PDB file of C-alpha atoms in Angstrom:
ATOM      1  CA  MET T   1     -26.797 -21.969  20.923  1.00 93.00           C
ATOM      2  CA  THR T   2     -24.948 -21.291  17.504  1.00 95.00           C
ATOM      3  CA  LYS T   3     -24.629 -23.372  14.406  1.00 94.00           C
ATOM      4  CA  ALA T   4     -21.336 -24.644  15.364  1.00 94.00           C
ATOM      5  CA  GLU T   5     -22.288 -25.293  18.880  1.00 96.00           C
ATOM      6  CA  LEU T   6     -25.329 -27.156  17.600  1.00 95.00           C
ATOM      7  CA  ALA T   7     -23.174 -29.347  15.158  1.00 95.00           C
ATOM      8  CA  LYS T   8     -20.683 -30.102  17.845  1.00 96.00           C
ATOM      9  CA  GLN T   9     -23.571 -31.283  20.362  1.00 96.00           C
ATOM     10  CA  ILE T  10     -25.236 -33.502  17.630  1.00 95.00           C
ATOM     11  CA  SER T  11     -21.826 -34.725  16.486  1.00 95.00           C
ATOM     12  CA  ASN T  12     -20.981 -35.863  20.144  1.00 95.00           C
ATOM     13  CA  GLU T  13     -24.542 -37.449  20.673  1.00 95.00           C
ATOM     14  CA  THR T  14     -24.482 -39.393  17.229  1.00 94.00           C
ATOM     15  CA  GLY T  15     -20.891 -40.194  16.988  1.00 94.00           C
ATOM     16  CA  VAL T  16     -21.001 -38.885  13.418  1.00 94.00           C
ATOM     17  CA  ASP T  17     -17.925 -36.541  12.675  1.00 95.00           C
ATOM     18  CA  TYR T  18     -18.168 -32.729  13.178  1.00 95.00           C
ATOM     19  CA  ALA T  19     -17.585 -31.734   9.557  1.00 95.00           C
ATOM     20  CA  SER T  20     -20.276 -34.267   8.334  1.00 95.00           C
ATOM     21  CA  THR T  21     -22.713 -33.000  10.900  1.00 96.00           C
ATOM     22  CA  LEU T  22     -22.082 -29.374  10.006  1.00 96.00           C
ATOM     23  CA  SER T  23     -22.569 -30.164   6.213  1.00 96.00           C
ATOM     24  CA  VAL T  24     -26.075 -31.758   7.007  1.00 96.00           C
ATOM     25  CA  ILE T  25     -27.099 -28.730   8.839  1.00 96.00           C
ATOM     26  CA  GLU T  26     -25.827 -26.422   5.885  1.00 97.00           C
ATOM     27  CA  SER T  27     -27.724 -28.553   3.761  1.00 97.00           C
ATOM     28  CA  PHE T  28     -31.052 -28.545   5.576  1.00 96.00           C
ATOM     29  CA  MET T  29     -30.861 -24.853   5.773  1.00 96.00           C
ATOM     30  CA  ILE T  30     -30.459 -24.414   2.080  1.00 97.00           C
ATOM     31  CA  GLU T  31     -33.211 -26.794   1.246  1.00 97.00           C
ATOM     32  CA  VAL T  32     -35.708 -24.807   3.525  1.00 96.00           C
ATOM     33  CA  LYS T  33     -34.547 -21.707   1.717  1.00 96.00           C
ATOM     34  CA  SER T  34     -34.970 -23.100  -1.477  1.00 96.00           C
ATOM     35  CA  SER T  35     -38.344 -24.548  -0.808  1.00 96.00           C
ATOM     36  CA  LEU T  36     -39.694 -21.228   0.651  1.00 96.00           C
ATOM     37  CA  GLN T  37     -38.433 -19.434  -2.465  1.00 95.00           C
ATOM     38  CA  LYS T  38     -40.435 -21.760  -4.636  1.00 95.00           C
ATOM     39  CA  GLY T  39     -43.427 -20.826  -2.452  1.00 92.00           C
ATOM     40  CA  GLU T  40     -43.553 -24.359  -0.849  1.00 95.00           C
ATOM     41  CA  PRO T  41     -43.854 -24.652   3.008  1.00 96.00           C
ATOM     42  CA  VAL T  42     -41.735 -27.074   4.844  1.00 97.00           C
ATOM     43  CA  PHE T  43     -43.567 -29.319   7.545  1.00 97.00           C
ATOM     44  CA  LEU T  44     -41.713 -31.327   9.978  1.00 95.00           C
ATOM     45  CA  ARG T  45     -44.032 -33.349  11.999  1.00 95.00           C
ATOM     46  CA  GLY T  46     -43.786 -32.897  15.709  1.00 92.00           C
ATOM     47  CA  PHE T  47     -41.488 -29.947  15.381  1.00 94.00           C
ATOM     48  CA  GLY T  48     -43.027 -27.221  13.305  1.00 96.00           C
ATOM     49  CA  SER T  49     -43.681 -25.488   9.889  1.00 97.00           C
ATOM     50  CA  PHE T  50     -41.480 -23.024   7.861  1.00 97.00           C
ATOM     51  CA  ILE T  51     -44.067 -21.121   5.852  1.00 96.00           C
ATOM     52  CA  LEU T  52     -44.439 -17.889   3.896  1.00 95.00           C
ATOM     53  CA  LYS T  53     -46.752 -15.121   5.456  1.00 95.00           C
ATOM     54  CA  HIS T  54     -48.014 -12.535   2.892  1.00 94.00           C
ATOM     55  CA  ARG T  55     -48.005  -8.994   3.989  1.00 94.00           C
ATOM     56  CA  ALA T  56     -50.350  -6.784   2.179  1.00 95.00           C
ATOM     57  CA  GLU T  57     -49.387  -3.327   0.878  1.00 95.00           C
ATOM     58  CA  LYS T  58     -49.655  -0.511   3.617  1.00 95.00           C
ATOM     59  CA  THR T  59     -48.998   3.100   4.029  1.00 94.00           C
ATOM     60  CA  ALA T  60     -46.248   3.950   6.538  1.00 93.00           C
ATOM     61  CA  ARG T  61     -44.798   7.381   7.826  1.00 93.00           C
ATOM     62  CA  ASP T  62     -41.207   8.569   7.883  1.00 90.00           C
ATOM     63  CA  ILE T  63     -41.367  10.708  10.953  1.00 91.00           C
ATOM     64  CA  SER T  64     -37.988  12.264  10.462  1.00 92.00           C
ATOM     65  CA  LYS T  65     -38.967  13.681   7.181  1.00 92.00           C
ATOM     66  CA  ASN T  66     -42.623  14.038   7.912  1.00 91.00           C
ATOM     67  CA  THR T  67     -43.445  12.023   4.700  1.00 93.00           C
ATOM     68  CA  THR T  68     -45.800   9.088   3.844  1.00 94.00           C
ATOM     69  CA  LEU T  69     -44.467   6.156   1.803  1.00 93.00           C
ATOM     70  CA  ILE T  70     -45.994   2.990   0.478  1.00 93.00           C
ATOM     71  CA  VAL T  71     -44.611  -0.345   1.675  1.00 93.00           C
ATOM     72  CA  PRO T  72     -45.422  -2.826  -1.049  1.00 95.00           C
ATOM     73  CA  ALA T  73     -46.971  -6.073  -0.531  1.00 95.00           C
ATOM     74  CA  HIS T  74     -44.251  -8.870   0.253  1.00 94.00           C
ATOM     75  CA  ASP T  75     -43.827 -12.323   1.717  1.00 94.00           C
ATOM     76  CA  ILE T  76     -41.885 -13.051   4.801  1.00 95.00           C
ATOM     77  CA  PRO T  77     -40.746 -16.444   6.148  1.00 96.00           C
ATOM     78  CA  SER T  78     -42.135 -17.590   9.475  1.00 96.00           C
ATOM     79  CA  PHE T  79     -41.969 -20.615  11.554  1.00 96.00           C
ATOM     80  CA  LYS T  80     -44.931 -22.096  13.230  1.00 95.00           C
ATOM     81  CA  PRO T  81     -43.888 -24.681  16.024  1.00 95.00           C
ATOM     82  CA  ALA T  82     -46.053 -27.858  16.411  1.00 94.00           C
ATOM     83  CA  LYS T  83     -48.070 -28.296  19.502  1.00 92.00           C
ATOM     84  CA  GLU T  84     -45.795 -30.924  20.669  1.00 90.00           C
ATOM     85  CA  PHE T  85     -42.772 -28.567  20.415  1.00 91.00           C
ATOM     86  CA  VAL T  86     -44.588 -25.840  22.435  1.00 90.00           C
ATOM     87  CA  CYS T  87     -45.804 -28.215  24.959  1.00 89.00           C
ATOM     88  CA  SER T  88     -42.194 -29.564  25.517  1.00 87.00           C
ATOM     89  CA  VAL T  89     -40.677 -26.170  25.805  1.00 88.00           C
ATOM     90  CA  SER T  90     -43.141 -24.588  27.976  1.00 85.00           C
ATOM     91  CA  LYS T  91     -43.672 -27.730  29.976  1.00 72.00           C
ATOM     92  CA  LEU T  92     -47.453 -27.546  29.708  1.00 59.00           C
ATOM     93  CA  ASP T  93     -49.417 -30.698  28.872  1.00 55.00           C
ATOM     94  CA  ASP T  94     -53.094 -29.098  28.249  1.00 53.00           C
ATOM     95  CA  ILE T  95     -52.354 -26.543  25.433  1.00 51.00           C
ATOM     96  CA  GLU T  96     -55.070 -26.948  22.778  1.00 51.00           C
TER      97      GLU T  96
END
């Protein structure tokens, strides 16, 4: 499902016009990005968490040039689904 399809679906279900729905979705995405840039996780109870994961510096190989390079430490965004989310998608009731 694309962002446009999601906005259309929500618009149809809620009765809110498409442009407003799309604007809310865009604003949500901007706020999540902004919070993560500040180092603040976003917690949505019952849905999941948008968090930053730290990756330590590591050594990698460029096999085409047969050289070693160092990948610096960095943070990457990640989504961790809530237990309820996982259960509803996988249709399992007893995940613990």
